Tab-separated table of N, CA, C and O in Angstrom:
chain	number	residue	atom	x	y	z
A	1	MET	N	0.827	-1.173	0.000
A	1	MET	CA	0.000	0.000	0.000
A	1	MET	C	0.876	1.243	0.000
A	1	MET	O	0.434	2.308	0.359
A	2	PHE	N	2.102	1.126	-0.392
A	2	PHE	CA	3.019	2.252	-0.397
A	2	PHE	C	2.763	3.109	-1.628
A	2	PHE	O	2.997	2.694	-2.748
A	3	GLY	N	2.265	4.321	-1.409
A	3	GLY	CA	2.035	5.235	-2.512
A	3	GLY	C	0.740	4.995	-3.274
A	3	GLY	O	0.394	5.772	-4.137
A	4	CYS	N	0.036	3.900	-2.981
A	4	CYS	CA	-1.215	3.606	-3.684
A	4	CYS	C	-2.395	4.129	-2.870
A	4	CYS	O	-2.329	4.201	-1.647
A	5	SER	N	-3.446	4.455	-3.561
A	5	SER	CA	-4.636	4.920	-2.862
A	5	SER	C	-5.372	3.734	-2.237
A	5	SER	O	-5.165	2.577	-2.609
A	6	LYS	N	-6.221	4.062	-1.288
A	6	LYS	CA	-7.003	3.029	-0.624
A	6	LYS	C	-7.948	2.354	-1.622
A	6	LYS	O	-8.150	1.141	-1.587
A	7	ALA	N	-8.538	3.143	-2.536
A	7	ALA	CA	-9.446	2.570	-3.540
A	7	ALA	C	-8.710	1.572	-4.425
A	7	ALA	O	-9.247	0.508	-4.758
A	8	TRP	N	-7.487	1.908	-4.812
A	8	TRP	CA	-6.702	0.995	-5.657
A	8	TRP	C	-6.372	-0.281	-4.881
A	8	TRP	O	-6.469	-1.378	-5.410
A	9	HIS	N	-6.052	-0.145	-3.615
A	9	HIS	CA	-5.736	-1.307	-2.794
A	9	HIS	C	-6.973	-2.197	-2.622
A	9	HIS	O	-6.867	-3.421	-2.623
A	10	MET	N	-8.148	-1.560	-2.503
A	10	MET	CA	-9.385	-2.350	-2.388
A	10	MET	C	-9.648	-3.112	-3.679
A	10	MET	O	-10.075	-4.265	-3.646
A	11	ARG	N	-9.388	-2.496	-4.828
A	11	ARG	CA	-9.586	-3.203	-6.111
A	11	ARG	C	-8.646	-4.392	-6.234
A	11	ARG	O	-9.004	-5.408	-6.820
A	12	LEU	N	-7.445	-4.257	-5.700
A	12	LEU	CA	-6.498	-5.373	-5.750
A	12	LEU	C	-6.880	-6.492	-4.782
A	12	LEU	O	-6.533	-7.647	-5.001
A	13	THR	N	-7.584	-6.155	-3.727
A	13	THR	CA	-7.933	-7.124	-2.693
A	13	THR	C	-9.141	-7.965	-3.076
A	13	THR	O	-9.294	-9.088	-2.601
A	14	PHE	N	-10.013	-7.463	-3.955
A	14	PHE	CA	-11.241	-8.166	-4.330
A	14	PHE	C	-11.277	-8.449	-5.820
A	14	PHE	O	-10.754	-7.686	-6.622
A	15	GLU	N	-11.936	-9.559	-6.148
A	15	GLU	CA	-12.144	-9.885	-7.561
A	15	GLU	C	-13.652	-9.936	-7.820
A	15	GLU	O	-14.405	-10.520	-7.041
A	16	ARG	N	-14.083	-9.262	-8.865
A	16	ARG	CA	-15.508	-9.204	-9.201
A	16	ARG	C	-15.939	-10.555	-9.777
A	16	ARG	O	-15.264	-11.111	-10.640
A	17	LEU	N	-17.077	-11.052	-9.306
A	17	LEU	CA	-17.612	-12.315	-9.802
A	17	LEU	C	-18.615	-12.035	-10.912
A	17	LEU	O	-19.362	-11.056	-10.856
A	18	SER	N	-18.631	-12.875	-11.897
A	18	SER	CA	-19.577	-12.700	-13.004
A	18	SER	C	-20.970	-13.121	-12.559
A	18	SER	O	-21.146	-13.839	-11.582
A	19	GLY	N	-21.963	-12.670	-13.269
A	19	GLY	CA	-23.329	-13.030	-12.947
A	19	GLY	C	-24.220	-11.816	-12.804
A	19	GLY	O	-25.401	-11.951	-12.507
A	20	GLY	N	-23.700	-10.634	-13.014
A	20	GLY	CA	-24.522	-9.436	-12.993
A	20	GLY	C	-24.777	-8.855	-11.617
A	20	GLY	O	-25.178	-7.721	-11.496
A	21	CYS	N	-24.571	-9.634	-10.562
A	21	CYS	CA	-24.787	-9.102	-9.208
A	21	CYS	C	-23.538	-8.368	-8.740
A	21	CYS	O	-22.470	-8.503	-9.313
A	22	ASN	N	-23.689	-7.643	-7.695
A	22	ASN	CA	-22.572	-6.893	-7.131
A	22	ASN	C	-21.813	-7.787	-6.144
A	22	ASN	O	-21.700	-7.477	-4.966
A	23	LEU	N	-21.299	-8.908	-6.639
A	23	LEU	CA	-20.593	-9.855	-5.784
A	23	LEU	C	-19.101	-9.793	-6.041
A	23	LEU	O	-18.657	-9.688	-7.187
A	24	HIS	N	-18.333	-9.839	-4.961
A	24	HIS	CA	-16.879	-9.811	-5.042
A	24	HIS	C	-16.318	-10.882	-4.120
A	24	HIS	O	-16.859	-11.135	-3.049
A	25	ARG	N	-15.206	-11.491	-4.539
A	25	ARG	CA	-14.527	-12.478	-3.697
A	25	ARG	C	-13.273	-11.832	-3.130
A	25	ARG	O	-12.476	-11.247	-3.860
A	26	CYS	N	-13.133	-11.957	-1.806
A	26	CYS	CA	-11.958	-11.426	-1.138
A	26	CYS	C	-10.768	-12.338	-1.440
A	26	CYS	O	-10.839	-13.553	-1.229
A	27	LYS	N	-9.679	-11.778	-1.955
A	27	LYS	CA	-8.489	-12.565	-2.292
A	27	LYS	C	-7.710	-12.976	-1.040
A	27	LYS	O	-6.858	-13.857	-1.106
A	28	LEU	N	-8.024	-12.367	0.099
A	28	LEU	CA	-7.305	-12.693	1.329
A	28	LEU	C	-7.922	-13.870	2.079
A	28	LEU	O	-7.211	-14.694	2.642
A	29	CYS	N	-9.266	-13.945	2.095
A	29	CYS	CA	-9.902	-15.025	2.864
A	29	CYS	C	-10.866	-15.859	2.024
A	29	CYS	O	-11.364	-16.873	2.503
A	30	GLY	N	-11.183	-15.424	0.803
A	30	GLY	CA	-12.059	-16.191	-0.070
A	30	GLY	C	-13.544	-15.932	0.144
A	30	GLY	O	-14.381	-16.511	-0.561
A	31	LYS	N	-13.898	-15.103	1.070
A	31	LYS	CA	-15.303	-14.821	1.353
A	31	LYS	C	-15.920	-14.018	0.210
A	31	LYS	O	-15.302	-13.101	-0.323
A	32	VAL	N	-17.172	-14.353	-0.159
A	32	VAL	CA	-17.910	-13.621	-1.188
A	32	VAL	C	-18.764	-12.573	-0.478
A	32	VAL	O	-19.545	-12.899	0.426
A	33	VAL	N	-18.592	-11.319	-0.892
A	33	VAL	CA	-19.275	-10.209	-0.233
A	33	VAL	C	-19.893	-9.281	-1.270
A	33	VAL	O	-19.521	-9.298	-2.439
A	34	THR	N	-20.870	-8.485	-0.806
A	34	THR	CA	-21.471	-7.469	-1.677
A	34	THR	C	-20.952	-6.072	-1.341
A	34	THR	O	-20.908	-5.212	-2.193
A	35	HIS	N	-20.563	-5.851	-0.100
A	35	HIS	CA	-20.069	-4.541	0.329
A	35	HIS	C	-18.570	-4.657	0.601
A	35	HIS	O	-18.148	-4.956	1.721
A	36	ILE	N	-17.773	-4.378	-0.424
A	36	ILE	CA	-16.326	-4.584	-0.283
A	36	ILE	C	-15.718	-3.605	0.722
A	36	ILE	O	-14.767	-3.937	1.411
A	37	ARG	N	-16.279	-2.408	0.820
A	37	ARG	CA	-15.719	-1.424	1.756
A	37	ARG	C	-15.851	-1.914	3.197
A	37	ARG	O	-14.929	-1.792	3.990
A	38	ASN	N	-16.999	-2.501	3.530
A	38	ASN	CA	-17.194	-3.019	4.889
A	38	ASN	C	-16.277	-4.207	5.161
A	38	ASN	O	-15.684	-4.313	6.233
A	39	HIS	N	-16.138	-5.122	4.192
A	39	HIS	CA	-15.298	-6.294	4.399
A	39	HIS	C	-13.815	-5.914	4.401
A	39	HIS	O	-13.011	-6.554	5.096
A	40	TYR	N	-13.458	-4.903	3.662
A	40	TYR	CA	-12.073	-4.438	3.627
A	40	TYR	C	-11.578	-4.115	5.037
A	40	TYR	O	-10.449	-4.415	5.399
A	41	HIS	N	-12.445	-3.539	5.845
A	41	HIS	CA	-12.058	-3.159	7.195
A	41	HIS	C	-11.892	-4.354	8.133
A	41	HIS	O	-11.348	-4.202	9.226
A	42	VAL	N	-12.336	-5.533	7.713
A	42	VAL	CA	-12.083	-6.739	8.506
A	42	VAL	C	-10.582	-7.034	8.503
A	42	VAL	O	-10.001	-7.373	9.538
A	43	HIS	N	-9.962	-6.874	7.344
A	43	HIS	CA	-8.528	-7.164	7.220
A	43	HIS	C	-7.652	-5.946	7.501
A	43	HIS	O	-6.517	-6.095	7.951
A	44	PHE	N	-8.153	-4.761	7.206
A	44	PHE	CA	-7.396	-3.522	7.401
A	44	PHE	C	-8.254	-2.550	8.211
A	44	PHE	O	-8.834	-1.617	7.666
A	45	PRO	N	-8.358	-2.802	9.508
A	45	PRO	CA	-9.277	-1.988	10.314
A	45	PRO	C	-8.830	-0.535	10.397
A	45	PRO	O	-7.653	-0.237	10.550
A	46	GLY	N	-9.817	0.325	10.275
A	46	GLY	CA	-9.579	1.744	10.499
A	46	GLY	C	-9.661	2.009	11.985
A	46	GLY	O	-9.896	1.112	12.787
A	47	ARG	N	-9.473	3.221	12.360
A	47	ARG	CA	-9.577	3.561	13.785
A	47	ARG	C	-10.449	4.803	13.884
A	47	ARG	O	-10.001	5.920	13.650
A	48	PHE	N	-11.705	4.588	14.234
A	48	PHE	CA	-12.668	5.667	14.378
A	48	PHE	C	-12.999	5.777	15.854
A	48	PHE	O	-13.621	4.891	16.417
A	49	GLU	N	-12.550	6.859	16.469
A	49	GLU	CA	-12.683	7.025	17.909
A	49	GLU	C	-13.697	8.112	18.233
A	49	GLU	O	-13.679	9.182	17.632
A	50	CYS	N	-14.547	7.816	19.198
A	50	CYS	CA	-15.517	8.795	19.668
A	50	CYS	C	-14.769	9.849	20.477
A	50	CYS	O	-14.091	9.517	21.449
A	51	PRO	N	-14.878	11.119	20.099
A	51	PRO	CA	-14.147	12.153	20.830
A	51	PRO	C	-14.739	12.460	22.204
A	51	PRO	O	-14.101	13.138	22.999
A	52	LEU	N	-15.928	11.948	22.487
A	52	LEU	CA	-16.563	12.225	23.775
A	52	LEU	C	-16.239	11.181	24.828
A	52	LEU	O	-16.004	11.516	25.986
A	53	CYS	N	-16.247	9.899	24.441
A	53	CYS	CA	-16.024	8.847	25.441
A	53	CYS	C	-14.893	7.899	25.070
A	53	CYS	O	-14.640	6.937	25.774
A	54	ARG	N	-14.234	8.148	23.965
A	54	ARG	CA	-13.069	7.376	23.502
A	54	ARG	C	-13.386	5.931	23.119
A	54	ARG	O	-12.491	5.091	23.068
A	55	ALA	N	-14.640	5.617	22.805
A	55	ALA	CA	-14.978	4.290	22.279
A	55	ALA	C	-14.380	4.201	20.866
A	55	ALA	O	-14.400	5.176	20.113
A	56	THR	N	-13.841	3.048	20.484
A	56	THR	CA	-13.152	2.895	19.210
A	56	THR	C	-13.867	1.876	18.334
A	56	THR	O	-14.290	0.825	18.815
A	57	TYR	N	-13.984	2.208	17.056
A	57	TYR	CA	-14.665	1.344	16.096
A	57	TYR	C	-13.801	1.194	14.850
A	57	TYR	O	-12.980	2.054	14.544
A	58	THR	N	-14.014	0.095	14.126
A	58	THR	CA	-13.246	-0.135	12.901
A	58	THR	C	-13.911	0.509	11.694
A	58	THR	O	-13.286	0.653	10.659
A	59	ARG	N	-15.183	0.889	11.839
A	59	ARG	CA	-15.903	1.500	10.717
A	59	ARG	C	-16.577	2.790	11.158
A	59	ARG	O	-17.063	2.905	12.280
A	60	SER	N	-16.624	3.743	10.236
A	60	SER	CA	-17.209	5.046	10.552
A	60	SER	C	-18.716	4.950	10.780
A	60	SER	O	-19.269	5.693	11.592
A	61	ASP	N	-19.386	4.030	10.085
A	61	ASP	CA	-20.838	3.914	10.283
A	61	ASP	C	-21.159	3.389	11.683
A	61	ASP	O	-22.175	3.754	12.267
A	62	ASN	N	-20.291	2.559	12.239
A	62	ASN	CA	-20.504	2.088	13.613
A	62	ASN	C	-20.293	3.225	14.616
A	62	ASN	O	-21.010	3.315	15.616
A	63	LEU	N	-19.337	4.103	14.346
A	63	LEU	CA	-19.146	5.271	15.205
A	63	LEU	C	-20.362	6.189	15.116
A	63	LEU	O	-20.833	6.706	16.126
A	64	ARG	N	-20.905	6.370	13.915
A	64	ARG	CA	-22.099	7.197	13.733
A	64	ARG	C	-23.277	6.631	14.524
A	64	ARG	O	-24.019	7.366	15.171
A	65	THR	N	-23.453	5.308	14.466
A	65	THR	CA	-24.534	4.646	15.212
A	65	THR	C	-24.322	4.820	16.713
A	65	THR	O	-25.265	5.099	17.452
A	66	HIS	N	-23.082	4.659	17.163
A	66	HIS	CA	-22.758	4.848	18.575
A	66	HIS	C	-23.151	6.256	19.021
A	66	HIS	O	-23.806	6.433	20.049
A	67	CYS	N	-22.756	7.260	18.249
A	67	CYS	CA	-23.051	8.654	18.617
A	67	CYS	C	-24.547	8.930	18.598
A	67	CYS	O	-25.051	9.684	19.433
A	68	LYS	N	-25.253	8.312	17.676
A	68	LYS	CA	-26.694	8.529	17.570
A	68	LYS	C	-27.406	8.092	18.846
A	68	LYS	O	-28.326	8.761	19.322
A	69	PHE	N	-26.966	6.978	19.427
A	69	PHE	CA	-27.645	6.439	20.604
A	69	PHE	C	-27.020	6.893	21.923
A	69	PHE	O	-27.737	7.118	22.896
A	70	LYS	N	-25.709	7.044	21.974
A	70	LYS	CA	-25.047	7.406	23.229
A	70	LYS	C	-24.905	8.913	23.414
A	70	LYS	O	-24.898	9.405	24.535
A	71	HIS	N	-24.740	9.646	22.315
A	71	HIS	CA	-24.552	11.092	22.367
A	71	HIS	C	-25.445	11.739	21.295
A	71	HIS	O	-24.951	12.227	20.287
A	72	PRO	N	-26.755	11.746	21.478
A	72	PRO	CA	-27.672	12.165	20.412
A	72	PRO	C	-27.525	13.616	19.962
A	72	PRO	O	-27.932	13.942	18.857
A	73	MET	N	-26.913	14.477	20.770
A	73	MET	CA	-26.766	15.878	20.373
A	73	MET	C	-25.462	16.134	19.616
A	73	MET	O	-25.221	17.226	19.140
A	74	PHE	N	-24.594	15.100	19.488
A	74	PHE	CA	-23.289	15.261	18.851
A	74	PHE	C	-23.321	14.687	17.448
A	74	PHE	O	-23.774	13.573	17.233
A	75	ASN	N	-22.827	15.457	16.469
A	75	ASN	CA	-22.731	14.985	15.091
A	75	ASN	C	-21.268	14.633	14.824
A	75	ASN	O	-20.421	15.529	14.763
A	76	PRO	N	-20.925	13.340	14.662
A	76	PRO	CA	-19.523	12.970	14.472
A	76	PRO	C	-18.953	13.436	13.133
A	76	PRO	O	-17.743	13.569	12.993
A	77	ASP	N	-19.804	13.688	12.145
A	77	ASP	CA	-19.313	14.144	10.841
A	77	ASP	C	-18.778	15.568	10.915
A	77	ASP	O	-17.739	15.881	10.347
A	78	THR	N	-19.489	16.440	11.615
A	78	THR	CA	-19.049	17.828	11.755
A	78	THR	C	-18.275	18.059	13.041
A	78	THR	O	-17.689	19.114	13.218
A	79	ARG	N	-18.326	17.063	13.938
A	79	ARG	CA	-17.682	17.128	15.246
A	79	ARG	C	-18.195	18.315	16.048
A	79	ARG	O	-17.457	18.983	16.747
A	80	LYS	N	-19.509	18.585	15.924
A	80	LYS	CA	-20.146	19.680	16.642
A	80	LYS	C	-21.425	19.187	17.291
A	80	LYS	O	-22.007	18.197	16.865
A	81	PHE	N	-21.853	19.942	18.294
A	81	PHE	CA	-23.146	19.663	18.906
A	81	PHE	C	-24.191	20.409	18.093
A	81	PHE	O	-24.072	21.609	17.857
A	82	GLU	N	-25.203	19.694	17.661
A	82	GLU	CA	-26.235	20.263	16.818
A	82	GLU	C	-27.596	19.867	17.332
A	82	GLU	O	-27.742	18.880	18.031
A	83	ASN	N	-28.586	20.651	16.942
A	83	ASN	CA	-29.979	20.326	17.216
A	83	ASN	C	-30.152	19.923	18.672
A	83	ASN	O	-30.472	18.786	18.978
A	84	MET	N	-29.889	20.878	19.549
A	84	MET	CA	-29.904	20.583	20.972
A	84	MET	C	-31.219	19.966	21.438
A	84	MET	O	-31.260	19.227	22.381
A	85	LEU	N	-32.309	20.272	20.770
A	85	LEU	CA	-33.587	19.655	21.112
A	85	LEU	C	-34.129	18.919	19.896
A	85	LEU	O	-34.189	19.477	18.814
A	86	SER	N	-34.520	17.685	20.096
A	86	SER	CA	-35.164	16.957	19.016
A	86	SER	C	-36.542	17.575	18.792
A	86	SER	O	-37.051	18.295	19.649
A	87	PRO	N	-37.188	17.308	17.661
A	87	PRO	CA	-38.516	17.886	17.441
A	87	PRO	C	-39.505	17.532	18.542
A	87	PRO	O	-40.311	18.365	18.942
A	88	THR	N	-39.428	16.317	19.069
A	88	THR	CA	-40.339	15.919	20.147
A	88	THR	C	-40.050	16.718	21.409
A	88	THR	O	-40.963	17.240	22.046
A	89	MET	N	-38.768	16.822	21.752
A	89	MET	CA	-38.400	17.565	22.945
A	89	MET	C	-38.731	19.044	22.787
A	89	MET	O	-39.138	19.698	23.742
A	90	ALA	N	-38.554	19.589	21.582
A	90	ALA	CA	-38.856	21.000	21.342
A	90	ALA	C	-40.343	21.267	21.512
A	90	ALA	O	-40.739	22.273	22.112
A	91	SER	N	-41.188	20.370	20.998
A	91	SER	CA	-42.628	20.570	21.136
A	91	SER	C	-43.051	20.421	22.603
A	91	SER	O	-43.921	21.147	23.076
A	92	GLN	N	-42.425	19.489	23.335
A	92	GLN	CA	-42.731	19.340	24.751
A	92	GLN	C	-42.297	20.578	25.534
A	92	GLN	O	-43.006	21.039	26.426
A	93	ALA	N	-41.136	21.129	25.189
A	93	ALA	CA	-40.658	22.333	25.868
A	93	ALA	C	-41.566	23.512	25.568
A	93	ALA	O	-41.874	24.315	26.452
A	94	ALA	N	-42.033	23.624	24.320
A	94	ALA	CA	-42.939	24.716	23.955
A	94	ALA	C	-44.270	24.576	24.692
A	94	ALA	O	-44.839	25.571	25.166
A	95	ALA	N	-44.779	23.349	24.802
A	95	ALA	CA	-46.034	23.120	25.514
A	95	ALA	C	-45.881	23.451	27.001
A	95	ALA	O	-46.763	24.057	27.612
A	96	ALA	N	-44.741	23.080	27.580
A	96	ALA	CA	-44.496	23.380	28.992
A	96	ALA	C	-44.385	24.887	29.207
A	96	ALA	O	-44.934	25.429	30.174
A	97	ALA	N	-43.707	25.585	28.298
A	97	ALA	CA	-43.577	27.041	28.417
A	97	ALA	C	-44.936	27.717	28.290
A	97	ALA	O	-45.239	28.673	29.016
A	98	ALA	N	-45.764	27.227	27.375
A	98	ALA	CA	-47.111	27.793	27.217
A	98	ALA	C	-47.942	27.557	28.472
A	98	ALA	O	-48.679	28.444	28.911
A	99	ALA	N	-47.834	26.370	29.056
A	99	ALA	CA	-48.584	26.066	30.276
A	99	ALA	C	-48.126	26.953	31.436
A	99	ALA	O	-48.944	27.458	32.207
A	100	ILE	N	-46.827	27.178	31.536
A	100	ILE	CA	-46.302	28.029	32.611
A	100	ILE	C	-46.765	29.468	32.423
A	100	ILE	O	-47.196	30.119	33.367
A	101	SER	N	-46.695	29.984	31.191
A	101	SER	CA	-47.119	31.370	30.967
A	101	SER	C	-48.628	31.520	31.180
A	101	SER	O	-49.094	32.543	31.686
A	102	ALA	N	-49.418	30.498	30.817
A	102	ALA	CA	-50.864	30.560	31.048
A	102	ALA	C	-51.162	30.549	32.547
A	102	ALA	O	-52.027	31.299	33.022
A	103	ALA	N	-50.434	29.732	33.288
A	103	ALA	CA	-50.638	29.680	34.740
A	103	ALA	C	-50.233	31.005	35.381
A	103	ALA	O	-50.910	31.505	36.285
A	104	ALA	N	-49.146	31.600	34.896
A	104	ALA	CA	-48.704	32.885	35.439
A	104	ALA	C	-49.711	33.982	35.111
A	104	ALA	O	-50.005	34.840	35.954
A	105	ALA	N	-50.250	33.957	33.897
A	105	ALA	CA	-51.250	34.963	33.518
A	105	ALA	C	-52.511	34.806	34.357
A	105	ALA	O	-53.101	35.794	34.792
A	106	ALA	N	-52.916	33.568	34.594
A	106	ALA	CA	-54.104	33.327	35.413
A	106	ALA	C	-53.855	33.780	36.849
A	106	ALA	O	-54.728	34.375	37.489
A	107	ALA	N	-52.676	33.528	37.361
A	107	ALA	CA	-52.354	33.941	38.728
A	107	ALA	C	-52.316	35.468	38.830
A	107	ALA	O	-52.788	36.040	39.807
A	108	ASN	N	-51.769	36.120	37.828
A	108	ASN	CA	-51.680	37.585	37.859
A	108	ASN	C	-53.045	38.240	37.707
A	108	ASN	O	-53.297	39.283	38.285
A	109	SER	N	-53.920	37.650	36.926
A	109	SER	CA	-55.236	38.258	36.727
A	109	SER	C	-56.138	38.061	37.935
A	109	SER	O	-56.982	38.897	38.225
A	110	SER	N	-55.951	36.984	38.701
A	110	SER	CA	-56.804	36.757	39.864
A	110	SER	C	-56.280	37.475	41.103
A	110	SER	O	-57.022	37.746	42.023
A	111	PHE	N	-55.002	37.804	41.133
A	111	PHE	CA	-54.418	38.469	42.288
A	111	PHE	C	-54.264	39.954	41.982
A	111	PHE	O	-53.451	40.343	41.156
A	112	LYS	N	-55.071	40.779	42.660
A	112	LYS	CA	-54.998	42.226	42.470
A	112	LYS	C	-54.950	42.883	43.848
A	112	LYS	O	-55.975	43.105	44.471
A	113	PRO	N	-53.743	43.162	44.317
A	113	PRO	CA	-53.639	43.768	45.656
A	113	PRO	C	-54.158	45.210	45.655
A	113	PRO	O	-54.087	45.909	44.649
A	114	ASP	N	-54.666	45.639	46.784
A	114	ASP	CA	-55.205	46.991	46.921
A	114	ASP	C	-54.175	47.839	47.670
A	114	ASP	O	-54.011	47.708	48.876
A	115	PHE	N	-53.469	48.670	46.924
A	115	PHE	CA	-52.461	49.539	47.512
A	115	PHE	C	-52.951	50.980	47.670
A	115	PHE	O	-52.185	51.850	48.035
A	116	SER	N	-54.212	51.245	47.403
A	116	SER	CA	-54.689	52.629	47.391
A	116	SER	C	-54.550	53.296	48.767
A	116	SER	O	-54.098	54.431	48.867
A	117	SER	N	-54.925	52.603	49.849
A	117	SER	CA	-54.822	53.228	51.174
A	117	SER	C	-53.369	53.382	51.588
A	117	SER	O	-52.981	54.394	52.167
A	118	THR	N	-52.512	52.411	51.264
A	118	THR	CA	-51.096	52.487	51.609
A	118	THR	C	-50.411	53.588	50.813
A	118	THR	O	-49.629	54.361	51.350
A	119	ALA	N	-50.744	53.678	49.534
A	119	ALA	CA	-50.130	54.695	48.680
A	119	ALA	C	-50.523	56.087	49.148
A	119	ALA	O	-49.704	57.010	49.167
A	120	ALA	N	-51.770	56.269	49.555
A	120	ALA	CA	-52.216	57.587	50.034
A	120	ALA	C	-51.499	57.958	51.319
A	120	ALA	O	-51.091	59.119	51.503
A	121	ALA	N	-51.311	57.016	52.210
A	121	ALA	CA	-50.641	57.295	53.475
A	121	ALA	C	-49.179	57.671	53.239
A	121	ALA	O	-48.663	58.615	53.838
A	122	VAL	N	-48.509	56.953	52.346
A	122	VAL	CA	-47.114	57.253	52.038
A	122	VAL	C	-47.005	58.607	51.368
A	122	VAL	O	-46.146	59.432	51.704
A	123	ALA	N	-47.907	58.877	50.427
A	123	ALA	CA	-47.873	60.164	49.727
A	123	ALA	C	-48.130	61.306	50.693
A	123	ALA	O	-47.486	62.358	50.624
A	124	GLY	N	-49.056	61.115	51.635
A	124	GLY	CA	-49.352	62.158	52.611
A	124	GLY	C	-48.169	62.447	53.508
A	124	GLY	O	-47.849	63.606	53.797
A	125	SER	N	-47.488	61.417	53.955
A	125	SER	CA	-46.342	61.637	54.835
A	125	SER	C	-45.190	62.267	54.071
A	125	SER	O	-44.462	63.092	54.608
A	126	PHE	N	-45.047	61.901	52.806
A	126	PHE	CA	-43.973	62.469	52.002
A	126	PHE	C	-44.208	63.954	51.777
A	126	PHE	O	-43.303	64.769	51.892
A	127	LYS	N	-45.493	64.326	51.503
A	127	LYS	CA	-45.808	65.725	51.244
A	127	LYS	C	-45.594	66.567	52.494
A	127	LYS	O	-45.051	67.662	52.431
A	128	SER	N	-45.980	66.062	53.650
A	128	SER	CA	-45.817	66.848	54.877
A	128	SER	C	-44.346	67.019	55.209
A	128	SER	O	-43.921	68.084	55.654
A	129	GLU	N	-43.519	65.956	54.995
A	129	GLU	CA	-42.082	66.071	55.232
A	129	GLU	C	-41.456	67.050	54.254
A	129	GLU	O	-40.586	67.838	54.620
A	130	GLN	N	-41.926	67.003	53.010
A	130	GLN	CA	-41.382	67.883	51.974
A	130	GLN	C	-41.661	69.348	52.309
A	130	GLN	O	-40.801	70.203	52.208
A	131	PHE	N	-42.901	69.607	52.760
A	131	PHE	CA	-43.266	70.996	53.072
A	131	PHE	C	-42.542	71.470	54.322
A	131	PHE	O	-42.129	72.616	54.402
A	132	SER	N	-42.369	70.616	55.313
A	132	SER	CA	-41.708	71.032	56.541
A	132	SER	C	-40.231	71.318	56.291
A	132	SER	O	-39.676	72.256	56.840
A	133	SER	N	-39.579	70.525	55.422
A	133	SER	CA	-38.170	70.784	55.120
A	133	SER	C	-38.018	72.028	54.261
A	133	SER	O	-37.062	72.778	54.381
A	134	ALA	N	-39.005	72.305	53.393
A	134	ALA	CA	-38.971	73.504	52.570
A	134	ALA	C	-39.160	74.746	53.426
A	134	ALA	O	-38.528	75.780	53.221
A	135	ALA	N	-40.027	74.649	54.433
A	135	ALA	CA	-40.282	75.797	55.316
A	135	ALA	C	-39.069	76.072	56.193
A	135	ALA	O	-38.734	77.215	56.478
A	136	ALA	N	-38.378	75.014	56.588
A	136	ALA	CA	-37.203	75.184	57.426
A	136	ALA	C	-36.062	75.829	56.649
A	136	ALA	O	-35.247	76.549	57.214
A	137	ALA	N	-36.034	75.606	55.362
A	137	ALA	CA	-34.973	76.162	54.527
A	137	ALA	C	-35.151	77.660	54.346
A	137	ALA	O	-34.203	78.378	54.074
A	138	LEU	N	-36.388	78.132	54.480
A	138	LEU	CA	-36.629	79.573	54.288
A	138	LEU	C	-36.242	80.291	55.471
A	138	LEU	O	-35.849	81.043	56.049
């Protein structure tokens, strides 16, 4: 594999079988396969490591499956966290937010404190203090 591409090495490793189907025979073990890329990794394993938990796989599709179930918010292709809420979780969060705001609106509309007597008393004391300090200044 010195200087040759991986695709060229895969072509050398498999021989196409006649018959019109997508069948190939592995020259290393003799197994007949349809997906040469998957079988290629049996003899020449890749190293696909999960950057979050360091689980290691020989195939990228197995790493993708691992991330889908173990780390659903992480996209291994872009190596970024995406779509923090699934559509189901987003709709549940929206429903919960609507319920909370409706409950808060109902609580605010039913609770109306009467500050009129307190406000008048405070205003009266403020005015008398204001006038007494103004008179003292003269």
